[in-house]
Amino acid sequence: DVCSSDLIVAKAWTRAVRETGYSDMTVEPDTLKGLFGRTMDEIAEALLPGASDTMRGTAMDKCVLYEQEALENDPCDICYPGVIETIRELSPRLPISIVSNCQSGYIELFMKKTGLTDREIRDTSCFGDTGKGKADNIRELVVKRGYKNAFYVGDTEGDRVAVREAGIGFIAADYGFGDPEEADHRLKDFGELRDLISQNK
C-alpha cells in the first residue's frame, strides 16, 4: 500500500509537541502540507509562533527524532507511484541529485527505505547539513557537479521561487502537496519524466 507521509509525520509531531509542553496541541496533516518545503526554522516559527527559541528548538528536535523513527519503522511505501522505477531507469544517462530543505538524515532515510544508492543519486544537499536554503544549495550543487541544462522537480510555490532564484529550470509535480504558479513543464505523475527527458535531449 502507498501511505501518506503527512499522516505519519503529523502523528509523530503531535507526540513531540505534547511532550514539550503543548499538551492540547494536535498537528494536523493539512497543516503540515502547508509547511512542507520550508526550512525547519521557518516551520518551527509557523507552528509555534508564541514559543521561545529554546522551546522551539526542543520541540523541533523531538519532531525530527520521532518523525524519522516513525518513517523508518512504518512498512508502508511513502513514495508516489513510479518514482523509484523512473529514477533507476533514468540514472544511467542522467545525473540525479536531491536538494531539500529537510533536516539532516532525512535524505539518507529516504534512500535507505527505497533502496536507492549513490549509483542512482549522485549527490545530495539539505538545509540541515548546510544551514542554507534551497536556492543556495541548488546553486552550489550545480556548480560543484558542473550540471548543464539543470532542472528541479518540485511541488510547492516555495520550490518554484527557490529554483528561479537559483537560475535553473522548474518542473512542477502537479500530483504533490502544493500548486506552483508556473513551470517550464508539468507532470501528472513522476513517470512522465521519462518522455519529457526523451523529448528534450
Short mmCIF file of C-alpha atoms in Angstrom, two decimals:
data_model
loop_
_atom_site.label_atom_id
_atom_site.label_comp_id
_atom_site.label_asym_id
_atom_site.label_seq_id
_atom_site.Cartn_x
_atom_site.Cartn_y
_atom_site.Cartn_z
CA ASP A 1 0.00 0.00 0.00
CA VAL A 2 1.04 3.58 -0.62
CA CYS A 3 0.70 5.58 2.57
CA SER A 4 0.55 9.30 3.16
CA SER A 5 3.75 10.60 4.71
CA ASP A 6 1.96 13.68 6.07
CA LEU A 7 -0.29 11.48 8.24
CA ILE A 8 2.68 9.54 9.63
CA VAL A 9 4.63 12.73 10.29
CA ALA A 10 1.62 14.51 11.85
CA LYS A 11 1.24 11.75 14.45
CA ALA A 12 4.96 11.89 15.27
CA TRP A 13 4.96 15.68 15.57
CA THR A 14 1.84 15.67 17.75
CA ARG A 15 3.63 13.33 20.16
CA ALA A 16 6.69 15.59 20.11
CA VAL A 17 4.93 18.91 20.81
CA ARG A 18 2.78 17.38 23.53
CA GLU A 19 5.87 16.04 25.28
CA THR A 20 7.43 19.50 25.01
CA GLY A 21 4.58 21.16 26.91
CA TYR A 22 1.83 21.72 24.34
CA SER A 23 -0.43 19.07 25.87
CA ASP A 24 -3.58 20.14 24.00
CA MET A 25 -1.96 20.63 20.60
CA THR A 26 -2.57 18.35 17.64
CA VAL A 27 -0.51 18.75 14.47
CA GLU A 28 -2.87 18.17 11.57
CA PRO A 29 -1.77 16.65 8.24
CA ASP A 30 -3.24 19.62 6.35
CA THR A 31 -1.13 21.97 8.46
CA LEU A 32 1.99 20.05 7.52
CA LYS A 33 1.06 20.12 3.84
CA GLY A 34 1.16 23.91 4.00
CA LEU A 35 4.57 23.85 5.69
CA PHE A 36 6.39 21.17 3.69
CA GLY A 37 9.15 22.62 1.60
CA ARG A 38 10.15 25.31 4.09
CA THR A 39 13.27 25.14 6.23
CA MET A 40 12.93 23.66 9.71
CA ASP A 41 13.45 27.12 11.24
CA GLU A 42 10.56 28.53 9.22
CA ILE A 43 8.36 25.58 10.11
CA ALA A 44 9.11 26.00 13.82
CA GLU A 45 8.19 29.67 13.71
CA ALA A 46 4.92 28.99 11.89
CA LEU A 47 3.96 26.02 14.06
CA LEU A 48 4.87 27.55 17.44
CA PRO A 49 4.62 31.34 16.94
CA GLY A 50 4.49 32.25 20.62
CA ALA A 51 7.26 29.95 21.82
CA SER A 52 10.74 30.95 22.89
CA ASP A 53 13.69 29.95 20.73
CA THR A 54 14.65 27.37 23.35
CA MET A 55 11.16 25.86 23.41
CA ARG A 56 11.00 25.78 19.62
CA GLY A 57 14.41 24.13 19.44
CA THR A 58 13.43 21.44 21.93
CA ALA A 59 10.13 20.78 20.19
CA MET A 60 11.66 20.59 16.73
CA ASP A 61 14.46 18.29 17.89
CA LYS A 62 11.80 15.89 19.14
CA CYS A 63 9.74 16.32 15.96
CA VAL A 64 12.74 15.39 13.83
CA LEU A 65 13.63 12.40 16.02
CA TYR A 66 10.10 10.99 16.21
CA GLU A 67 9.43 11.66 12.52
CA GLN A 68 12.47 9.73 11.39
CA GLU A 69 11.71 6.87 13.77
CA ALA A 70 8.10 6.70 12.52
CA LEU A 71 9.03 6.81 8.84
CA GLU A 72 11.80 4.24 9.26
CA ASN A 73 9.59 1.81 11.16
CA ASP A 74 6.42 2.22 9.11
CA PRO A 75 6.15 -0.57 6.50
CA CYS A 76 4.15 1.48 4.02
CA ASP A 77 5.55 2.79 0.75
CA ILE A 78 5.52 6.59 1.15
CA CYS A 79 6.72 7.32 -2.39
CA TYR A 80 4.45 8.46 -5.16
CA PRO A 81 3.88 5.80 -7.84
CA GLY A 82 6.67 5.41 -10.35
CA VAL A 83 9.30 7.50 -8.52
CA ILE A 84 11.81 4.76 -7.75
CA GLU A 85 11.41 2.95 -11.06
CA THR A 86 11.81 6.19 -13.02
CA ILE A 87 14.91 7.25 -11.09
CA ARG A 88 16.51 3.85 -11.68
CA GLU A 89 15.69 3.97 -15.37
CA LEU A 90 16.99 7.50 -15.92
CA SER A 91 20.04 7.47 -13.63
CA PRO A 92 22.46 5.68 -16.03
CA ARG A 93 22.09 8.52 -18.55
CA LEU A 94 21.03 11.45 -16.37
CA PRO A 95 22.88 12.65 -13.24
CA ILE A 96 20.25 12.88 -10.49
CA SER A 97 20.70 14.70 -7.18
CA ILE A 98 18.41 15.52 -4.27
CA VAL A 99 18.19 19.02 -2.78
CA SER A 100 15.78 19.62 0.09
CA ASN A 101 15.01 21.98 2.97
CA CYS A 102 14.78 18.92 5.24
CA GLN A 103 16.71 18.11 8.39
CA SER A 104 19.97 16.14 8.45
CA GLY A 105 19.46 12.42 7.97
CA TYR A 106 16.13 12.63 6.15
CA ILE A 107 17.53 12.09 2.64
CA GLU A 108 19.62 9.18 3.91
CA LEU A 109 16.48 7.69 5.47
CA PHE A 110 14.63 8.09 2.18
CA MET A 111 17.40 6.30 0.30
CA LYS A 112 17.55 3.51 2.88
CA LYS A 113 13.79 2.90 2.69
CA THR A 114 13.69 2.97 -1.09
CA GLY A 115 16.89 1.04 -1.74
CA LEU A 116 18.38 3.86 -3.80
CA THR A 117 22.16 4.27 -3.61
CA ASP A 118 24.81 6.69 -4.81
CA ARG A 119 24.71 4.86 -8.13
CA GLU A 120 21.28 6.41 -8.75
CA ILE A 121 21.56 9.56 -6.61
CA ARG A 122 24.83 11.26 -7.43
CA ASP A 123 24.73 13.95 -4.74
CA THR A 124 22.55 15.42 -2.00
CA SER A 125 22.23 18.71 -0.17
CA CYS A 126 19.84 19.90 2.53
CA PHE A 127 19.24 22.73 4.98
CA GLY A 128 20.05 20.50 7.94
CA ASP A 129 23.56 19.84 6.61
CA THR A 130 24.44 23.26 5.19
CA GLY A 131 22.29 25.72 7.13
CA LYS A 132 21.37 27.25 3.76
CA GLY A 133 18.09 27.47 1.92
CA LYS A 134 17.15 25.56 -1.20
CA ALA A 135 18.19 28.23 -3.71
CA ASP A 136 21.73 28.45 -2.34
CA ASN A 137 22.07 24.68 -2.09
CA ILE A 138 20.86 24.20 -5.67
CA ARG A 139 23.29 26.81 -6.99
CA GLU A 140 26.23 25.30 -5.14
CA LEU A 141 25.43 21.75 -6.23
CA VAL A 142 25.04 22.79 -9.88
CA VAL A 143 28.48 24.43 -9.78
CA LYS A 144 30.04 21.53 -7.86
CA ARG A 145 28.75 18.94 -10.32
CA GLY A 146 29.10 21.07 -13.43
CA TYR A 147 25.50 20.39 -14.41
CA LYS A 148 24.35 21.79 -17.75
CA ASN A 149 20.67 22.49 -18.52
CA ALA A 150 19.77 21.55 -14.96
CA PHE A 151 16.16 21.37 -13.78
CA TYR A 152 14.43 20.73 -10.48
CA VAL A 153 11.26 18.72 -9.94
CA GLY A 154 9.19 20.23 -7.12
CA ASP A 155 5.63 20.54 -5.93
CA THR A 156 5.34 23.80 -3.97
CA GLU A 157 5.44 27.51 -4.69
CA GLY A 158 8.46 27.67 -2.39
CA ASP A 159 10.22 25.21 -4.69
CA ARG A 160 9.42 27.37 -7.70
CA VAL A 161 10.72 30.54 -6.05
CA ALA A 162 13.96 28.85 -4.94
CA VAL A 163 14.55 27.27 -8.34
CA ARG A 164 14.00 30.53 -10.21
CA GLU A 165 16.35 32.26 -7.77
CA ALA A 166 18.93 29.55 -8.46
CA GLY A 167 18.55 30.14 -12.19
CA ILE A 168 17.63 26.66 -13.42
CA GLY A 169 14.56 25.04 -14.99
CA PHE A 170 11.50 24.10 -12.96
CA ILE A 171 9.22 21.10 -13.48
CA ALA A 172 6.05 21.14 -11.37
CA ALA A 173 4.85 17.87 -9.86
CA ASP A 174 1.11 18.52 -10.04
CA TYR A 175 0.36 15.38 -8.01
CA GLY A 176 2.18 16.77 -4.95
CA PHE A 177 1.39 18.92 -1.93
CA GLY A 178 1.38 22.40 -3.45
CA ASP A 179 0.32 24.35 -6.51
CA PRO A 180 3.23 26.27 -8.06
CA GLU A 181 2.16 29.31 -10.08
CA GLU A 182 4.11 28.48 -13.22
CA ALA A 183 6.63 26.00 -14.54
CA ASP A 184 8.62 25.10 -17.64
CA HIS A 185 6.87 21.72 -17.67
CA ARG A 186 4.26 19.97 -15.53
CA LEU A 187 3.95 16.30 -14.55
CA LYS A 188 0.72 14.47 -13.75
CA ASP A 189 2.84 11.60 -12.40
CA PHE A 190 6.57 11.17 -11.97
CA GLY A 191 6.83 8.55 -14.69
CA GLU A 192 6.07 11.23 -17.30
CA LEU A 193 9.60 12.46 -16.71
CA ARG A 194 10.86 9.67 -19.00
CA ASP A 195 9.05 11.08 -22.03
CA LEU A 196 9.94 14.64 -21.13
CA ILE A 197 13.65 13.81 -21.00
CA SER A 198 13.45 11.94 -24.31
CA GLN A 199 11.72 14.89 -25.98
CA ASN A 200 14.28 17.41 -24.74
CA LYS A 201 17.55 15.63 -25.44
#
